[in-house]
PDB file of C-alpha atoms and ligand atoms in Angstrom:
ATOM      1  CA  UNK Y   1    -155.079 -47.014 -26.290  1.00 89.00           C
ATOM      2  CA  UNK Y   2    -152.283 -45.248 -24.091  1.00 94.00           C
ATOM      3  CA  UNK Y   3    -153.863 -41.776 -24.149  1.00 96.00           C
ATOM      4  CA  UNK Y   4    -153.086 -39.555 -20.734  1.00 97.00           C
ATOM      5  CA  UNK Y   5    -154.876 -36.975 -19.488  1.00 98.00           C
ATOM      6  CA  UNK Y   6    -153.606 -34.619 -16.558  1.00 98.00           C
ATOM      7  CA  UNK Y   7    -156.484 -32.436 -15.488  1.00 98.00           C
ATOM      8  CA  UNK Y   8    -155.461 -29.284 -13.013  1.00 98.00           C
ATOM      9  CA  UNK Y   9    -153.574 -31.683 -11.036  1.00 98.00           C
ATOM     10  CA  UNK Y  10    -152.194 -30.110  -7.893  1.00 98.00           C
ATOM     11  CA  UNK Y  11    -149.296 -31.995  -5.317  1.00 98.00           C
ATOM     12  CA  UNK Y  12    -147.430 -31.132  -2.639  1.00 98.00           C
ATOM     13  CA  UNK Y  13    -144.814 -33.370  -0.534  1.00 97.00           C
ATOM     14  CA  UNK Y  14    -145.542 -31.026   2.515  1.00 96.00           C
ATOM     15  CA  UNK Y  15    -148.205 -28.520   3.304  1.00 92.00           C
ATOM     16  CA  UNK Y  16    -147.385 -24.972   1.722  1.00 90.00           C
ATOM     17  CA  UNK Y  17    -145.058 -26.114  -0.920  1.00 95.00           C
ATOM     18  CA  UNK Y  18    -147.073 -26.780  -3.974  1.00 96.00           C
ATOM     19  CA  UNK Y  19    -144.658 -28.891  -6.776  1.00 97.00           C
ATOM     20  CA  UNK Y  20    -148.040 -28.890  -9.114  1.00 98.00           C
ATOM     21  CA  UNK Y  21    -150.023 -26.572  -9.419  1.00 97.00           C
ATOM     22  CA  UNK Y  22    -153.166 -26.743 -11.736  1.00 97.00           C
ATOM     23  CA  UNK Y  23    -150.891 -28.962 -14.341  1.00 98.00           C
ATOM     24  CA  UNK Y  24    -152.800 -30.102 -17.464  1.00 98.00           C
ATOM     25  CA  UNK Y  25    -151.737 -32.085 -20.648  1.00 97.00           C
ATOM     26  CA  UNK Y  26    -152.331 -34.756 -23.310  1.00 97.00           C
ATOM     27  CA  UNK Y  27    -150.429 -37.397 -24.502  1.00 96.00           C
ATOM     28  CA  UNK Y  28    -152.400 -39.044 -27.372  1.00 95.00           C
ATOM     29  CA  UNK Y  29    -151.941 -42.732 -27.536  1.00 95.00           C
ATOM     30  CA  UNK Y  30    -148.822 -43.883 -28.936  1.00 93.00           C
ATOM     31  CA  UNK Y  31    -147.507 -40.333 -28.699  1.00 93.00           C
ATOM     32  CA  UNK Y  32    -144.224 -39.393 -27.324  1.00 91.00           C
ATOM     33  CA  UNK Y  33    -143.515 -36.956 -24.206  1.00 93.00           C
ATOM     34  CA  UNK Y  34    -140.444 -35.662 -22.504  1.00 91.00           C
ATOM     35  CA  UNK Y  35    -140.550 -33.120 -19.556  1.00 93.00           C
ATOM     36  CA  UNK Y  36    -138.154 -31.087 -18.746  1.00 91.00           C
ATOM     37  CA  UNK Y  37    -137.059 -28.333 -16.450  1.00 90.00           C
ATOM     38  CA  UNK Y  38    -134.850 -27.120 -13.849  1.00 89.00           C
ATOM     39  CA  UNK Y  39    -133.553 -30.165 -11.099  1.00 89.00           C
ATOM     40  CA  UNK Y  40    -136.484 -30.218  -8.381  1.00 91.00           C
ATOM     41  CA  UNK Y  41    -139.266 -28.673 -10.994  1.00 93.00           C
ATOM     42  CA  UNK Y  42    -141.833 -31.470 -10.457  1.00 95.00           C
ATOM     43  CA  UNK Y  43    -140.539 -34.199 -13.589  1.00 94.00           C
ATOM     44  CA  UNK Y  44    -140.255 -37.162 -11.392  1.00 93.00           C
ATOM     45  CA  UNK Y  45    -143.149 -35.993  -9.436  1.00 96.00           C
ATOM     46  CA  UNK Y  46    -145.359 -36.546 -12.462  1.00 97.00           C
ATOM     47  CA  UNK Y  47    -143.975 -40.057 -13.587  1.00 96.00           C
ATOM     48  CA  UNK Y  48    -144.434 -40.891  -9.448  1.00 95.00           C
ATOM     49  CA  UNK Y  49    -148.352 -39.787  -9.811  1.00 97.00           C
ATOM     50  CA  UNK Y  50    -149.001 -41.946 -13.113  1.00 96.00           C
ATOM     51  CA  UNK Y  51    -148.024 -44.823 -11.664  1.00 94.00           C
ATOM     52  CA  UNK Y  52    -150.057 -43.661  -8.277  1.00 95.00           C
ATOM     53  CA  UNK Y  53    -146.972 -43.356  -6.071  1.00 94.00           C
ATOM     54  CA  UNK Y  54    -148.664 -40.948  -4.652  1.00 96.00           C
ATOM     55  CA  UNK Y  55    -152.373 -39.279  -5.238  1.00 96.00           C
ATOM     56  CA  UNK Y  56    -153.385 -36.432  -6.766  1.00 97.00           C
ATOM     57  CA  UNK Y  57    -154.345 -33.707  -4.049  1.00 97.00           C
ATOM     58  CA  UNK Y  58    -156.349 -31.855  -6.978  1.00 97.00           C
ATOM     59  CA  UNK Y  59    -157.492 -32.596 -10.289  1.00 98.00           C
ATOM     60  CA  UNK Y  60    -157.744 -35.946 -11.804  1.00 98.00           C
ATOM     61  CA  UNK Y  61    -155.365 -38.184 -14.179  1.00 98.00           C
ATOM     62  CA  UNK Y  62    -157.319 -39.968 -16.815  1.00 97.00           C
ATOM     63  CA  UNK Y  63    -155.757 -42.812 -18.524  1.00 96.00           C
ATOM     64  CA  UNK Y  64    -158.305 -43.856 -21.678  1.00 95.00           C
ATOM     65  CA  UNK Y  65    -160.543 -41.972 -19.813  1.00 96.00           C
ATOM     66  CA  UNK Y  66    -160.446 -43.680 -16.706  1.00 96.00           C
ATOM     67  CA  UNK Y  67    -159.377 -41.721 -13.433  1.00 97.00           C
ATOM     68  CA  UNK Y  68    -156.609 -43.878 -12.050  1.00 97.00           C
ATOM     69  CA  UNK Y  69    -157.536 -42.954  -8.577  1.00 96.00           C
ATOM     70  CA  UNK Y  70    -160.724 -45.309  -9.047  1.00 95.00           C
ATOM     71  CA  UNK Y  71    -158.297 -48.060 -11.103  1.00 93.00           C
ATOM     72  CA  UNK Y  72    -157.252 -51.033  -9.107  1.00 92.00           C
ATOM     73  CA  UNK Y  73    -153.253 -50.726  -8.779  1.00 88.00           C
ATOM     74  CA  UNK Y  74    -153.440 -54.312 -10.303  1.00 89.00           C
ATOM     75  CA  UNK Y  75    -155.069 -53.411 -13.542  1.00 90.00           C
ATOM     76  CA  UNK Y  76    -153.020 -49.698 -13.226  1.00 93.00           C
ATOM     77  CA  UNK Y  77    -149.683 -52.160 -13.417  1.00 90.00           C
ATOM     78  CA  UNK Y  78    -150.735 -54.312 -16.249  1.00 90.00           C
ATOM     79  CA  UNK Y  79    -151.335 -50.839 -18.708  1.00 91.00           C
ATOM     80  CA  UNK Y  80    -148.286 -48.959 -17.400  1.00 96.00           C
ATOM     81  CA  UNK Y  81    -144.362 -49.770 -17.382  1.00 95.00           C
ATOM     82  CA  UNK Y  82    -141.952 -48.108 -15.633  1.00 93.00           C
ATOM     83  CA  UNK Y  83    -138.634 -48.785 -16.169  1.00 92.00           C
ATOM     84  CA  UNK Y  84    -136.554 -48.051 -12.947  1.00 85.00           C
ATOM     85  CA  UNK Y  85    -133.586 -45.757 -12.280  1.00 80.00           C
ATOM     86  CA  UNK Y  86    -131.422 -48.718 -10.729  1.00 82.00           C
ATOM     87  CA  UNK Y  87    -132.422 -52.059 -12.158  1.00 86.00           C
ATOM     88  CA  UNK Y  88    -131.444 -55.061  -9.819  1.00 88.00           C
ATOM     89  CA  UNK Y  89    -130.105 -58.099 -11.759  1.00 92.00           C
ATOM     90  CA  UNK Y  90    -130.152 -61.455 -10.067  1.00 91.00           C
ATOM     91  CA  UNK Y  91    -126.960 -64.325 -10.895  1.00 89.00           C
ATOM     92  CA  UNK Y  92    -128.833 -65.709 -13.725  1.00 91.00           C
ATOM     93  CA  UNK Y  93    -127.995 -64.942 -17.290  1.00 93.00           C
ATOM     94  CA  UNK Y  94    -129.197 -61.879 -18.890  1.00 95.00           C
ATOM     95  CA  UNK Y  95    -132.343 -63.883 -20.541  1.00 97.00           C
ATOM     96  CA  UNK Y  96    -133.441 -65.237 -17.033  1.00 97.00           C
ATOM     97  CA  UNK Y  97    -133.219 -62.019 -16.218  1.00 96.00           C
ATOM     98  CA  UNK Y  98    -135.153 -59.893 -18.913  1.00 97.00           C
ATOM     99  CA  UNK Y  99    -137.730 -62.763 -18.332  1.00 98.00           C
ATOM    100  CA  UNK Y 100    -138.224 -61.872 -14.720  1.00 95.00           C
ATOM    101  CA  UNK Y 101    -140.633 -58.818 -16.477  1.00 92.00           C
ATOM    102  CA  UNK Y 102    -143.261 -61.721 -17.742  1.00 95.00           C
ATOM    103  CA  UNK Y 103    -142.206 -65.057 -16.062  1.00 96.00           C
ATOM    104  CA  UNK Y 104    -144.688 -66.688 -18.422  1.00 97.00           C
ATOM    105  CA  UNK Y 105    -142.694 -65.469 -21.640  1.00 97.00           C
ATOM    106  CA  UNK Y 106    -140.944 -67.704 -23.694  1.00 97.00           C
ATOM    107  CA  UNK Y 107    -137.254 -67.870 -25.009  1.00 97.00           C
ATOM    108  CA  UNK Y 108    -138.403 -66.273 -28.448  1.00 97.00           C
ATOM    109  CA  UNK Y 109    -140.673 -63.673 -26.599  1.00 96.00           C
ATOM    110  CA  UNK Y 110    -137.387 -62.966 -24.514  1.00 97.00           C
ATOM    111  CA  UNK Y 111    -135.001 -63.275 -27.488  1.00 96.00           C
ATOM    112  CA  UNK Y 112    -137.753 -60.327 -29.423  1.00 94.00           C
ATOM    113  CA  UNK Y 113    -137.585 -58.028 -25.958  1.00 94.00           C
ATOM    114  CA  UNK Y 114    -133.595 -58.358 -25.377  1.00 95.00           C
ATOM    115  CA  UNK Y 115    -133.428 -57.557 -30.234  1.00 93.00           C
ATOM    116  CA  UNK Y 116    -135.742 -54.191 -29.356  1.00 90.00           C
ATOM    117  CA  UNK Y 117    -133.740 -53.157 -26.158  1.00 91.00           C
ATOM    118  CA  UNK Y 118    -130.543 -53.680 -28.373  1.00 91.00           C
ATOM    119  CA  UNK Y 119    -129.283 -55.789 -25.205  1.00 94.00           C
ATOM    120  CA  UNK Y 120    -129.041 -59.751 -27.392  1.00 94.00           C
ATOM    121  CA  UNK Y 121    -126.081 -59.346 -27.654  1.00 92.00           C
ATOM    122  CA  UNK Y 122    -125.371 -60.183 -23.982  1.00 92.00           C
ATOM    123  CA  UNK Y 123    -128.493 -62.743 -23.314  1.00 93.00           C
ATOM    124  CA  UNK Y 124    -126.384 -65.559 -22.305  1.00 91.00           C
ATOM    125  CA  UNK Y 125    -123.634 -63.237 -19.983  1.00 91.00           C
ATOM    126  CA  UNK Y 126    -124.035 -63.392 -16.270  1.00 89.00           C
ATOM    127  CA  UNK Y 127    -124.679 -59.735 -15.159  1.00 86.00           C
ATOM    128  CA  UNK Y 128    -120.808 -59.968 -13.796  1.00 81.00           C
ATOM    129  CA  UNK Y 129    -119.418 -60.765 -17.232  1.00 71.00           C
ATOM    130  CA  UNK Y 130    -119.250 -64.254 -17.250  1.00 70.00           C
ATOM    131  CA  UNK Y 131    -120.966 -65.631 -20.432  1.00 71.00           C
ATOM    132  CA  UNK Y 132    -122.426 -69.231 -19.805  1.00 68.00           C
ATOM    133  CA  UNK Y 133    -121.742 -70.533 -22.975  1.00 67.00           C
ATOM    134  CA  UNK Y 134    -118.301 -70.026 -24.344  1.00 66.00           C
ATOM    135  CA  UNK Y 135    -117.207 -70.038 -20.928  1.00 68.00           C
ATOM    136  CA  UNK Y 136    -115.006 -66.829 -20.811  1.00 68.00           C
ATOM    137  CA  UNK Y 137    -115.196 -64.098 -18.547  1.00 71.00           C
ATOM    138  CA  UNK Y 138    -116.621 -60.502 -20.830  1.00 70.00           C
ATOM    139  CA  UNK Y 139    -116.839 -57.225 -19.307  1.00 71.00           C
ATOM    140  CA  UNK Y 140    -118.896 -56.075 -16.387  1.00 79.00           C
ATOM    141  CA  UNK Y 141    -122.673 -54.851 -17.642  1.00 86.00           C
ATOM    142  CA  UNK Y 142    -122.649 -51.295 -17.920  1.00 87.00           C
ATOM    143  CA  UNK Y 143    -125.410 -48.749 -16.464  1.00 87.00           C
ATOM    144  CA  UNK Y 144    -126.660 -48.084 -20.109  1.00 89.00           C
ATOM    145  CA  UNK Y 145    -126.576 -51.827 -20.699  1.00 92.00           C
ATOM    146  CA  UNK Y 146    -128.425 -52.543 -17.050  1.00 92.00           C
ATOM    147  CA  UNK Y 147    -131.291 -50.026 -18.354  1.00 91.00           C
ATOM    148  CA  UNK Y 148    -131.569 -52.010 -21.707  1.00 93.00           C
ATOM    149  CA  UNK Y 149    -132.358 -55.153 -19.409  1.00 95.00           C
ATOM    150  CA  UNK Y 150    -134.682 -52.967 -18.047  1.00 94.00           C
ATOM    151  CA  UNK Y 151    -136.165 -51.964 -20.560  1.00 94.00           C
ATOM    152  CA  UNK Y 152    -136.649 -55.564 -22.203  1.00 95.00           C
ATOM    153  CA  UNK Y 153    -138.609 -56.447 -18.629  1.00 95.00           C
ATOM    154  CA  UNK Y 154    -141.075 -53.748 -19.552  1.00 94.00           C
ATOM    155  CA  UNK Y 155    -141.072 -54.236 -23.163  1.00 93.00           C
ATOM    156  CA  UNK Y 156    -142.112 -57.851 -22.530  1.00 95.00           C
ATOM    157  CA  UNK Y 157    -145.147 -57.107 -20.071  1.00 94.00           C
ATOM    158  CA  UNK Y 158    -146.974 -55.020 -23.365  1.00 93.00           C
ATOM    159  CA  UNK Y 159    -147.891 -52.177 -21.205  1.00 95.00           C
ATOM    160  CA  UNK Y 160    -150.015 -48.897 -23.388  1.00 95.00           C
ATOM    161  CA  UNK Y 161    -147.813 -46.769 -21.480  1.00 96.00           C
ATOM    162  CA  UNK Y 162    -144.035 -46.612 -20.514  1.00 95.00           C
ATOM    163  CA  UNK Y 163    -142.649 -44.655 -18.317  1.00 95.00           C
ATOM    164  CA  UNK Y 164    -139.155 -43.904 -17.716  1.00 92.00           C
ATOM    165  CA  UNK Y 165    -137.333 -41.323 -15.578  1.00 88.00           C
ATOM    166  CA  UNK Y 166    -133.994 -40.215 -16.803  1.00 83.00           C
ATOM    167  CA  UNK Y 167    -134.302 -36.601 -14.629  1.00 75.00           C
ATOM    168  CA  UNK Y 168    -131.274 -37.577 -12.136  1.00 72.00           C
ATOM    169  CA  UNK Y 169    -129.726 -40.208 -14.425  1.00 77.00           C
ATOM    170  CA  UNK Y 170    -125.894 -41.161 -13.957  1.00 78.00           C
ATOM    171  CA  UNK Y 171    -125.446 -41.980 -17.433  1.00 82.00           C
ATOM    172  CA  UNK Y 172    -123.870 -39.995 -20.027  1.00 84.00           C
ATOM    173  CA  UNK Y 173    -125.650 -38.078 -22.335  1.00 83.00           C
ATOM    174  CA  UNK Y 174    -125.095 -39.877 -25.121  1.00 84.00           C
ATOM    175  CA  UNK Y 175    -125.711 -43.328 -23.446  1.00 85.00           C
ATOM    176  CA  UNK Y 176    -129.143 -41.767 -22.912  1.00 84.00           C
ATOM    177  CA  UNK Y 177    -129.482 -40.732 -26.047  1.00 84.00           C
ATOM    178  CA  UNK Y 178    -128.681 -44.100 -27.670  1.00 85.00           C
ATOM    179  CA  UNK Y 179    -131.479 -45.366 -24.868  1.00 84.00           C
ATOM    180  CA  UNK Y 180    -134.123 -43.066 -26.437  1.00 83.00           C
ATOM    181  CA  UNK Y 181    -133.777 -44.388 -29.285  1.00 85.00           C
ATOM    182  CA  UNK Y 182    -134.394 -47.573 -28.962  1.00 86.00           C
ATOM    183  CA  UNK Y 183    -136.999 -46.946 -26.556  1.00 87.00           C
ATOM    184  CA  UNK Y 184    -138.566 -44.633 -29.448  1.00 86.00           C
ATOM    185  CA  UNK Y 185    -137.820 -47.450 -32.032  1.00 85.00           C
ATOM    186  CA  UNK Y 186    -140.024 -49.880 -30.007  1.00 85.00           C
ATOM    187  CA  UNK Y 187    -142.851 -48.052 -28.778  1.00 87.00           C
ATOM    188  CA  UNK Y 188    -142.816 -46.259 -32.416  1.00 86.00           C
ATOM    189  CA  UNK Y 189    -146.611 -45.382 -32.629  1.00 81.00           C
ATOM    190  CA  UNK Y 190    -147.972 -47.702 -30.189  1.00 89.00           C
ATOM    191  CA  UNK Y 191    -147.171 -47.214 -27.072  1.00 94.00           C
ATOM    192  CA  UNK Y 192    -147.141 -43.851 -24.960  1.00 95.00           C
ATOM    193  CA  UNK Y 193    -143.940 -42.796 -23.844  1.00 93.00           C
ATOM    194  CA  UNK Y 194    -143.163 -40.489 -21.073  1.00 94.00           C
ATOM    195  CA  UNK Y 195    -140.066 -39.443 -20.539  1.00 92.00           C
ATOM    196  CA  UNK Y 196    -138.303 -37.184 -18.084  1.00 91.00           C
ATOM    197  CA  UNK Y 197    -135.160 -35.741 -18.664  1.00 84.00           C
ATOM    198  CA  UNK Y 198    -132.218 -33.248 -19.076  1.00 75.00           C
ATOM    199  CA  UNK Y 199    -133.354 -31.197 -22.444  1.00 70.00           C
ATOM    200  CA  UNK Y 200    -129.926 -31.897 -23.527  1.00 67.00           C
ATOM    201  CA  UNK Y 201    -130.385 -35.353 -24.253  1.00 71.00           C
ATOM    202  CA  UNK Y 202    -133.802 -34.784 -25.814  1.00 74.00           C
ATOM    203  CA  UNK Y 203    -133.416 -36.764 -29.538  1.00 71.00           C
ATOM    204  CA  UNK Y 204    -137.421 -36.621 -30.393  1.00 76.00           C
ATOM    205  CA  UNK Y 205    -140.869 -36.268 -28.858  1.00 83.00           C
ATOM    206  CA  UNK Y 206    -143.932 -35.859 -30.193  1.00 88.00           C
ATOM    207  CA  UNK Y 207    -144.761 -32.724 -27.464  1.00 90.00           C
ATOM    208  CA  UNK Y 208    -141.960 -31.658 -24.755  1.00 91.00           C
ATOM    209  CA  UNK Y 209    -143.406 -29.817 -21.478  1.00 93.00           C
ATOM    210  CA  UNK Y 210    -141.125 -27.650 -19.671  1.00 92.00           C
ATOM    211  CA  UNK Y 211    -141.549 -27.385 -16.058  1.00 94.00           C
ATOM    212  CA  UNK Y 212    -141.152 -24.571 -13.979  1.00 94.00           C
ATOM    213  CA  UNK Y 213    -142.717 -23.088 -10.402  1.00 92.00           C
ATOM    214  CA  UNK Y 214    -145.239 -25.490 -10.262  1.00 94.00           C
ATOM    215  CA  UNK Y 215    -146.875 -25.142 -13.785  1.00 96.00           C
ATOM    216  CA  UNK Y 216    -145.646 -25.869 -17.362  1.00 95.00           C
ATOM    217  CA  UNK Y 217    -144.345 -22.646 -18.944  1.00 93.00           C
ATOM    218  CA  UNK Y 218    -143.253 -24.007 -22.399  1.00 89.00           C
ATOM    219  CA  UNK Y 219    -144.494 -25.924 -24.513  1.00 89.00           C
ATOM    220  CA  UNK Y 220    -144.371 -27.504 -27.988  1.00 83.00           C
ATOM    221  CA  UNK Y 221    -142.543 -29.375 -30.248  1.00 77.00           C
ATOM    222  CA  UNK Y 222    -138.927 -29.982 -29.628  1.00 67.00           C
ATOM    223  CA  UNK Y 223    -137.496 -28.352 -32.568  1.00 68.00           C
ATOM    224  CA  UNK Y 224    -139.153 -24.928 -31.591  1.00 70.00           C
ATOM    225  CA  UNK Y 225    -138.056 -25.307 -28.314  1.00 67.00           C
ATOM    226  CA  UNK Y 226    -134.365 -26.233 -28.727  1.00 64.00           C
ATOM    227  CA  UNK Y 227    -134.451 -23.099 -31.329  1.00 65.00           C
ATOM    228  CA  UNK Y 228    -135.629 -20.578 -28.241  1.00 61.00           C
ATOM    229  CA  UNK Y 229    -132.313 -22.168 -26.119  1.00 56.00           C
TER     230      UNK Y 229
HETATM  231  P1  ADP T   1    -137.383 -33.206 -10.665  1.00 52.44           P
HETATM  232  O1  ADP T   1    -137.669 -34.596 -11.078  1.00 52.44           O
HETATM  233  O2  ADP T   1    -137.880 -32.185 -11.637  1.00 52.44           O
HETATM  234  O3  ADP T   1    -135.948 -32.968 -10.313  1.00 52.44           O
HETATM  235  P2  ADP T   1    -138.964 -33.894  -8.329  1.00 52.44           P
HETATM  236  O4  ADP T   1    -140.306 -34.199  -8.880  1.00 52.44           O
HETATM  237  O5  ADP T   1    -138.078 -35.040  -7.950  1.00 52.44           O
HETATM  238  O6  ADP T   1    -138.214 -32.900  -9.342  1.00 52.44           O
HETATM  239  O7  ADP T   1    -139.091 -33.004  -7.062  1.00 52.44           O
HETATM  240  C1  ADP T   1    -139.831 -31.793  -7.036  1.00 52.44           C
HETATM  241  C2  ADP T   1    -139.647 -31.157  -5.690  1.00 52.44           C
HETATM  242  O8  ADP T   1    -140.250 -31.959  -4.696  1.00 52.44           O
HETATM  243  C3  ADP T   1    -138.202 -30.968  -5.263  1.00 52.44           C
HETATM  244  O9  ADP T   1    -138.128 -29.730  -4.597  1.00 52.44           O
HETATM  245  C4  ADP T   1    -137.950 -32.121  -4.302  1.00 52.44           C
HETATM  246  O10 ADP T   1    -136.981 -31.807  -3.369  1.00 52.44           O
HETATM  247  C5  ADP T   1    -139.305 -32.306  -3.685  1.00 52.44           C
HETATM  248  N1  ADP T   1    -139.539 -33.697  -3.297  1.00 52.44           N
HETATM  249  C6  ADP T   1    -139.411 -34.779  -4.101  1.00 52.44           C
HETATM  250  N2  ADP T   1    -139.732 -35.903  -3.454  1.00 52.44           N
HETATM  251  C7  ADP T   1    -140.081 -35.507  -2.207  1.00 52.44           C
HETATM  252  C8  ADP T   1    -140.512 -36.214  -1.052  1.00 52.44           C
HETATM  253  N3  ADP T   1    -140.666 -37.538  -1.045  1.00 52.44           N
HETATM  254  N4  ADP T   1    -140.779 -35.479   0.048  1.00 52.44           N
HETATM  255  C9  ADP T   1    -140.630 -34.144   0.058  1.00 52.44           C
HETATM  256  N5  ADP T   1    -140.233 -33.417  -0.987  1.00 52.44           N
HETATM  257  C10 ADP T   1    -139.960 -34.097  -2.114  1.00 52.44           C
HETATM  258  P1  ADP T   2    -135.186 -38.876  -7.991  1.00 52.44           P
HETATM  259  O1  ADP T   2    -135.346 -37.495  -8.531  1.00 52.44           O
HETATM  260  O2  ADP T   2    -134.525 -39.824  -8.933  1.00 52.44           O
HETATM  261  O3  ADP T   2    -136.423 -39.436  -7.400  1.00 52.44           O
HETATM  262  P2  ADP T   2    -133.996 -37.775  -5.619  1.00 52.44           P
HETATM  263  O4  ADP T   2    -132.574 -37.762  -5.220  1.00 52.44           O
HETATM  264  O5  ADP T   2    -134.694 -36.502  -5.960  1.00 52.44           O
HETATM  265  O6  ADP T   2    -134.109 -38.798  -6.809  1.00 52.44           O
HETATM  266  O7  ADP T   2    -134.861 -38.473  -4.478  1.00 52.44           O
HETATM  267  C1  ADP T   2    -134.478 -39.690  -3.927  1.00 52.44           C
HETATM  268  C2  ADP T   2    -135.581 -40.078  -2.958  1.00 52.44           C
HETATM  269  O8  ADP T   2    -135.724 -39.099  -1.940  1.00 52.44           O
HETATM  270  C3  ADP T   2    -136.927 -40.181  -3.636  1.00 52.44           C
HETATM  271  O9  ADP T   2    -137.639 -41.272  -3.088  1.00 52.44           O
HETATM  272  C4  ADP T   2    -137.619 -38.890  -3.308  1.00 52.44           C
HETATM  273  O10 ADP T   2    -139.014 -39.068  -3.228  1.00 52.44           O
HETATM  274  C5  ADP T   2    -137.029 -38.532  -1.964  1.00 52.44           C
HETATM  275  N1  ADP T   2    -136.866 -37.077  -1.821  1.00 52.44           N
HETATM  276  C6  ADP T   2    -136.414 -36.221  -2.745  1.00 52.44           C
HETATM  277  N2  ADP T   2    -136.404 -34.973  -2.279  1.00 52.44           N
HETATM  278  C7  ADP T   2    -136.852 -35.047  -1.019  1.00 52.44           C
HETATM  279  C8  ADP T   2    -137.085 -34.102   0.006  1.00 52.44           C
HETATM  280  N3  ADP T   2    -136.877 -32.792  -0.165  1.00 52.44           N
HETATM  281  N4  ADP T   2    -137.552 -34.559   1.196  1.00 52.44           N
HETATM  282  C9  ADP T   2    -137.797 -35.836   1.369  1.00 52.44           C
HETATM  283  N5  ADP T   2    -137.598 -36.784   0.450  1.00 52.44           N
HETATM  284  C10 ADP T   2    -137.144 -36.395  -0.724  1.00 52.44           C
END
């Protein structure tokens, strides 16, 4: 389960300007994807469309078959997990707050989410620093350790598929990279990962498709990539 299919899928934002054109690819499930490309190539665009930010204006998207355009948005959420670009924490502790992804979850569900996002090490700070039960006052969370919370919210809902957009990230490169592989560690053959990103922080994939004028002009597996430059 998890397997995506993008089937001459054509967008635009505005009439005339095509972002897509004809785009087609598979992720098998539990497979790995990054795209990459030039700033403004369409990477962002394509995690928007899986989660049906927007509609296809041509073509189809097939998750496990099924066209998502005919998928109710609730059953399209419960399959797919994005983990946002700015993650808003609340003034709870970091657990409360990695269990705001599955309110029904318990602490040891939580505690398993927060171990694969490499984030338990903070579960009882505040967001601000303040841990609740030694009482002293820690460093701020950083962005890199914001995403991990993030990332534990998804984790925790199951989804097949996980999305995550790193294209216009303000971490550094090897924060990302660190991110990656965790995700990587915890989806490790079972759940589809799509990534978008710079192709410098690129660690592993199981296919990378580079983006550029509307279609996919590269691609293949990472290493032969990286070796053209
Ligand atoms: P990338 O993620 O590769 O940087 P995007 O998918 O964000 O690229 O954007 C592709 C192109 O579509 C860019 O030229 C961008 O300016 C344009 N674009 C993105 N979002 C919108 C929008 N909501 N309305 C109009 N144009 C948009
Ligand atoms: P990101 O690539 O992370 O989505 P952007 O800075 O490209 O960030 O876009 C921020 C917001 O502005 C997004 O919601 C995007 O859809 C929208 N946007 C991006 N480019 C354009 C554009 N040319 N015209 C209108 N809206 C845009």
């Amino acid at each position: 389960e998890g397997r995506v299919d993008f089937q001459n899928v054509c967008f635009s934002y505005t009439a005339g300007t095509e972002i897509l054109s004809e785009v087609s690819f598979t992720v098998m499930p539990g497979q790995t994807v990054a795209l990459v490309g030039p700033s403004g190539s369409g990477k962002s665009t394509i995690i928007r469309l899986l989660f049906r930010f927007y509609d296809v204006q041509g073509g189809c998207i097939l998750i496990d078959g099924q066209d998502i355009s005919k998928v109710r948005q609730n059953s399209l959420r419960s399959y797919i997990g994005v983990v946002p670009q700015d993650t808003v924490l609340f003034n709870d502790n970091i657990r409360e707050n990695i269990r705001y992804g599955r309110i029904s979850a318990s602490d040891q569900e939580v505690e398993e989410a927060a171990v694969a996002a490499d984030i338990h090490h903070k579960i009882l700070s505040l967001p601000d620093g303040y841990n609740t039960e030694v009482g002293e006052r820690g460093l701020k969370l950083s962005g890199g350790e914001k995403q991990r919370v993030a990332i534990a919210r998804t984790i925790l809902k199951s989804p097949r598929i996980i999305l995550l957009d790193e294209a216009t990230s303000a971490l550094d490169s090897q924060t990302e990279r660190n991110i990656q592989a965790s995700l990587a560690k915890v989806c490790a053959n079972h759940t589809t990962l799509v990534v978008a990103h710079r192709l410098s922080t690129i660690i592993s994939s199981d296919q990378i498709l580079v983006l550029q004028d509307a279609r996919i002009a590269e691609r293949g597996r990472h290493e032969e990539l990286l070796a053209m430059g």
